[in-house]
Tab-separated table of C-alpha atoms in Angstrom:
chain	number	residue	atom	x	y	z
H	1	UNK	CA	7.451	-8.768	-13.741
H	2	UNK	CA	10.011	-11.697	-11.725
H	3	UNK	CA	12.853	-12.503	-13.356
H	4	UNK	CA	13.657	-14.421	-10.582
H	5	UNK	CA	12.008	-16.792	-7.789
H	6	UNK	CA	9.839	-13.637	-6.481
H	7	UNK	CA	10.335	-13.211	-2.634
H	8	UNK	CA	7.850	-12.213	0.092
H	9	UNK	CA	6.831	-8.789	1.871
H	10	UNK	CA	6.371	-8.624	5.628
H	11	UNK	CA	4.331	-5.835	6.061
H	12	UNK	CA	2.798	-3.979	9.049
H	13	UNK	CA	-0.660	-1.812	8.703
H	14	UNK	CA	-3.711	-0.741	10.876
H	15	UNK	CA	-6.800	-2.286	10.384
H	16	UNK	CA	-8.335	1.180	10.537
H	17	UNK	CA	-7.764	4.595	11.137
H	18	UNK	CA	-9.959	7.603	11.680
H	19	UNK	CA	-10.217	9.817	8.811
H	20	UNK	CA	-7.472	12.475	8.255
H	21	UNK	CA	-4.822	10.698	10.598
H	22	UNK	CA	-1.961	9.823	9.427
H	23	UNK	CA	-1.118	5.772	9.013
H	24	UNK	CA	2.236	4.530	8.733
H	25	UNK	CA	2.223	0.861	6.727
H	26	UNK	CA	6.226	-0.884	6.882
H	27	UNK	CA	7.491	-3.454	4.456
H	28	UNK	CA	10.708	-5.642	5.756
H	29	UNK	CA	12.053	-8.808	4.102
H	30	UNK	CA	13.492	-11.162	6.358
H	31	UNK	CA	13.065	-8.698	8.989
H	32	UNK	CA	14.966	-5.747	7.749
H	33	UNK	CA	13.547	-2.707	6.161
H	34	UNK	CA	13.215	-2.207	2.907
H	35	UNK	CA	13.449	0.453	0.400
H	36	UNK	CA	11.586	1.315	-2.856
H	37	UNK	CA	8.628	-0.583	-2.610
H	38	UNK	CA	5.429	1.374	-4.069
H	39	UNK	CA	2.704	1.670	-1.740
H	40	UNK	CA	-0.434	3.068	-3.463
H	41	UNK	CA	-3.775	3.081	-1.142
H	42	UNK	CA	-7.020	3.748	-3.290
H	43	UNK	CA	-10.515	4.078	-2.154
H	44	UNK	CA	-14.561	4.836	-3.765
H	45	UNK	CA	-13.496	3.207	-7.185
H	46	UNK	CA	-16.503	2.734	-8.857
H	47	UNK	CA	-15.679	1.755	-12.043
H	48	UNK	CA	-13.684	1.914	-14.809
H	49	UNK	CA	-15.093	5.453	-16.519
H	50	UNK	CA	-14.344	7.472	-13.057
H	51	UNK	CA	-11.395	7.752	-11.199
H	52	UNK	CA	-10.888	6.614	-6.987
H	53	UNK	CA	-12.280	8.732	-5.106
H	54	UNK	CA	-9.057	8.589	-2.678
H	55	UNK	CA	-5.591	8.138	-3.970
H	56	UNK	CA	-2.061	8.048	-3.105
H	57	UNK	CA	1.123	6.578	-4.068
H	58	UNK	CA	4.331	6.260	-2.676
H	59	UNK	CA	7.834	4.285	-1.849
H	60	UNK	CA	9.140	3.181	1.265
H	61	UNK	CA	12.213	5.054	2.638
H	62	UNK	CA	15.394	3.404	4.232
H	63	UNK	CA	13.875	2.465	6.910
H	64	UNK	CA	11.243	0.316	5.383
H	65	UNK	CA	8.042	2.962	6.118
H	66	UNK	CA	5.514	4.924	3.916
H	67	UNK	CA	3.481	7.579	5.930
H	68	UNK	CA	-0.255	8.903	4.166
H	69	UNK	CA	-3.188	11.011	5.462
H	70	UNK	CA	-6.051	9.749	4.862
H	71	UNK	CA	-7.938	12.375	3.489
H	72	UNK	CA	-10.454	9.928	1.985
H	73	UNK	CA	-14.069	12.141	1.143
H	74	UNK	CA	-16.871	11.088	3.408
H	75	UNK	CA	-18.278	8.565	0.760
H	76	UNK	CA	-14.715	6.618	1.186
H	77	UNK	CA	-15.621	3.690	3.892
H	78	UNK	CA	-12.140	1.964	3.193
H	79	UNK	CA	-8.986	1.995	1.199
H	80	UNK	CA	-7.184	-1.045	-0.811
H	81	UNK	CA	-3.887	-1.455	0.015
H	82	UNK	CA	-1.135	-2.531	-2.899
H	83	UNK	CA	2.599	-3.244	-2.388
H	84	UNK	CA	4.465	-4.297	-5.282
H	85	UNK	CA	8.550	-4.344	-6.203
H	86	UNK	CA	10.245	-5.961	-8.686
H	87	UNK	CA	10.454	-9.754	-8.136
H	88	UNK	CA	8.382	-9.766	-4.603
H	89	UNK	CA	4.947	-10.913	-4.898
H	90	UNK	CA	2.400	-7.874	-4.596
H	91	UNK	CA	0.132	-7.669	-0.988
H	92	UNK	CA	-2.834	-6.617	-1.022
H	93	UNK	CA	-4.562	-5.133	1.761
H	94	UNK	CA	-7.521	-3.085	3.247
H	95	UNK	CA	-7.738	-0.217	5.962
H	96	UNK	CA	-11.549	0.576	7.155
H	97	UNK	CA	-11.959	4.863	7.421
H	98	UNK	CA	-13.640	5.289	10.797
């Protein structure tokens, strides 16, 4: 929801990572780190009668960063990447599983 002129996310992320590493993904505005953004990553999502196959949700710290494993199954080739906070306009993303 904006209840204001929604701003823009700066944010930093691999392209890929092997599977079970660790990938850190940043979100600044303006250049500074930002807190409380919720960064979910979701992979193998069939439809809408099964669950992702791969998911994981969290906020950004003070200094701007979310850390995740990637402990996708074999089956998971990538993961979607969502950023959303109130009035900032959600990114959307992709890291490829290698």
């Amino acid at each position: 929801v904006w209840t204001e002129v929604p701003e823009t996310q700066e944010v930093t992320l691999v392209e890929s990572a092997a599977r079970g590493s660790n990938v850190t993904i940043t979100v600044r505005h303006f250049g500074a780190p930002v807190k409380n953004h919720r960064v979910t990553l979701m992979g193998g999502w069939q439809n809408s009668t099964q669950g992702p196959r791969f998911y994981a949700t969290k906020k950004t710290g003070a200094d701007g960063k979310a850390t995740f494993t990637l402990s996708a199954p074999a089956s998971v080739e990538s993961v979607r990447v969502t950023i959303t906070k109130e009035n900032f306009k959600p990114f959307e993303g992709t890291i490829a599983i290698t």
